[in-house]
Amino acid sequence: MATFNQTDADKRKQISVRGIAQVENVATIKNTFNRHLHYTLVKDRNVSTQRDYYFALAHTVRDQLVGRWIRTQQHYYEKDPKRVYYLSLEYYMGRTLTNTMVNLGIQSECDEAMYQLGLDIEELEDIEEDAGLGNGGLGRLAACFLDSMASLGLAAYGYGIRYEYGIFNQRIKDGQQVEEPDDWLRFGNAWEKARPEYMIPINFYGKVERTDTGRSKWVNTQVVFAMPYDTPIPGYGNNCVNTMRLWSAKAPQSFHLKFFNDGDYIQAVCDRNIAENISRVLYPNDNFFEGKELRLKQQYFMVAATLQDIIRRFKSSKFGCRDPVRTSFDTFPDKVAIQLNDTHPSLAIPELMRILVDIEGLTWEKAWEITQKSCAYTNHTLLPEALERWPVSMLENLLPRHLQIIYEINSKFMEQVALRYPGDFDRMGRMSLVEETPEKRINMAHLAIVGSHVINGVARIHSELLKITVFKDFYEMFPGKFQNKTNGITPRRWMVLCNPSLADAVCEKIDDEFITDLKHLRKLEPLADDMALLRNIQKVKQENKMKLATYIEKTYHVTVDPTSMFDVQVKRIHEYKRQLLNCLHIITLYNRLKKNPNMPFVPRTIMIGGKAAPGYFIAKKIIHLINAVGRVINNDPIIGKKLKVVFLENYRVSLAEKVIPATDLSEQISLAGTEASGTGNMKFMLNGALTIGTLDGANVEMKEEVGDENIFIFGMTVDDVTELHKKGYKSMDYYEKNPELKQAIDQIKGGYFSPWDQYCFKDVADALLYHDRFCLLADYEAYIKCQEKVSELYKDPVAWSRKCLLNIAASGKFSSDRTIEQYAREIWGVEPTRTKLPAPHEVPIIPKEEDKKKN
């Protein structure tokens, strides 16, 4: 059994939080822990494993959630506020245990209880599987938003899919990415509650008939059931616990009854898997559309189950307009806000129309008014290959009624366009929901725009580019529909949880109000010359770097110098994110050191992490190249400790919580005009890293907040990129003119880093020389010069720390609380209450007959 180290316990400082009721004392936690070990897990201390101890602690902490969870739902039922429904196919939640302890304010008691029981709480926390139900930024944003909605007291629900296998586990074998299944549920999930009583039938295939009353009826369908699993989402210090409801596919009992009747029982049971495959696995693609039928099934499965659930809750609301025979939907937009997180849930629009027209009997006009007023759409990308376009043939087969509805929506919309722009058939073709070439397809972004009352981008530059590029025609027709909502991150997970020593240092100077209102960090600005504070920030950073260095040596068997600059780029591996530009810089530094080993050099440990989509050939080659370059550099005795390269295998939320607090330099180097926003850039900024980046995504607003002198900006602007492409970009020109660039690419192409195969990375070099879509070579020289400025500043620890402090102070804008407040007021039409509910011990929880209606 592990022995808890008191010095580690001392470092895990509990942020003192005003107003959080400390209802648990250490003795109670120990008693509850032992009760769960015995009665829930059926173990004693003689046979228990570390995993058993983790589950006992998780159940102990969950006990503190349950009363608050029930009370919150009772409160919503009593007050009947407008409810927000966030629909996302991805939620990158990470681990739950520590986040829950932080938000409930019981972390210090749990620390002490585990210490008294002879257990190391950090070891128990590390046993929890990451809930990797997302690919990257989009899914992690959704997770931050859920935290903020609960912390702001919004009556909000997150809806998605309970994938049996989340984003794959990445293994590096011989320098190359190998995908392994992420069986995250194999040991169970302590945080979810199955709700079989709310199982919902979902229809696929079939055909459409007309009834005697003239309504359309979808018949002869194949039915799959959606089983909900609820996870509590605690707000910070307010006793508010919202719900994330994830759907799991279940075959009906009567599945393939014919096989049973024919005596083929085995075949009938085996074929149940076909239905249940819908929620089996997350598609591991980021910013790339794959038109697979299973993916379409997943999208419809999620929205169909969710909308039935929303309407059930609307009909049963305490003050809703109810009629014993027929529900009035007049108040539906006043009580329901549906946010579509990208186009993945855009089938919610025709599905809501189908329910209102075919089932509830509303007129088309009334149903359309309700649908538009209820739905809003967030766009997350400008990349053409990421925009969803479903083949008409696939929709016709899988969802025949929905295709009819989409055609009807398009027909009426085209009439509007023709009235507004008479005779402009080109514009009508561009704006149509139905694309005729190269095959007949439905443009889901166009459907989402037409069916929503608000469309928003996720950074100011992104939102402006939407208006003048991909959605230009729609903006000209509906300028009032378009808004910007710059992304944000939750400070609870991304400082208080992952960097408690930094949070303590901030609390000592400006109190703890920043945890719920990040703008309070501005109070640090006048302290930029406080040497005691700067030394404290240096000390915290160095401790975090030493921890990460220990982890790297243990995990990757690479020894790194914790006094070197930790230069980090962690994100999905994609050409537009330009990890290759980073790699060219690494090779350039290496070549300079090889040429002159005694040159003045600021030691660097360069870390790159991220997963490539399994079918993305060049992205996987980039991973292979980074590892090959690292192998050469890390084993070169001339280089020694001056330069190290580490590829962070299997980058995920729990690893990010170790890496981000230890980072000195954050790489945000995408081509201007390609990254929608980014949220990793915000996490690094909040934790005192300096940013090197282009004027892309949220970098633009970060620069405005922190000032030009406290961020390293390089490279072309969006206008520069546009002008370059107009003139005709030739990457070969840059290759020929810059000797260092030429040398690096020649080494890649000629097998310098792949002695086992001279042509191993020829494809990568050719991509740079002949298909440099994201203009790496055009930005190379500016990037190298900017990196030289970074090294120069790092030589002055005080000046560096001062800029780190100013970055922390300027990160207040990038709180997801601020983002959600703007969504609430400007899109959903609700006011964040920031209400603190009574804790269960303060107000008795009285079971009510209506409780079954609230969930």
mmCIF file of C-alpha atoms in Angstrom, residues 322-326:
data_model
loop_
_atom_site.group_PDB
_atom_site.id
_atom_site.type_symbol
_atom_site.label_atom_id
_atom_site.label_comp_id
_atom_site.label_asym_id
_atom_site.label_seq_id
_atom_site.Cartn_x
_atom_site.Cartn_y
_atom_site.Cartn_z
ATOM 1 C CA ARG A 322 -50.763 22.472 -20.799
ATOM 2 C CA ASP A 323 -54.011 21.136 -22.127
ATOM 3 C CA PRO A 324 -55.322 17.653 -21.310
ATOM 4 C CA VAL A 325 -55.785 16.968 -25.018
ATOM 5 C CA ARG A 326 -53.154 19.015 -26.794
#
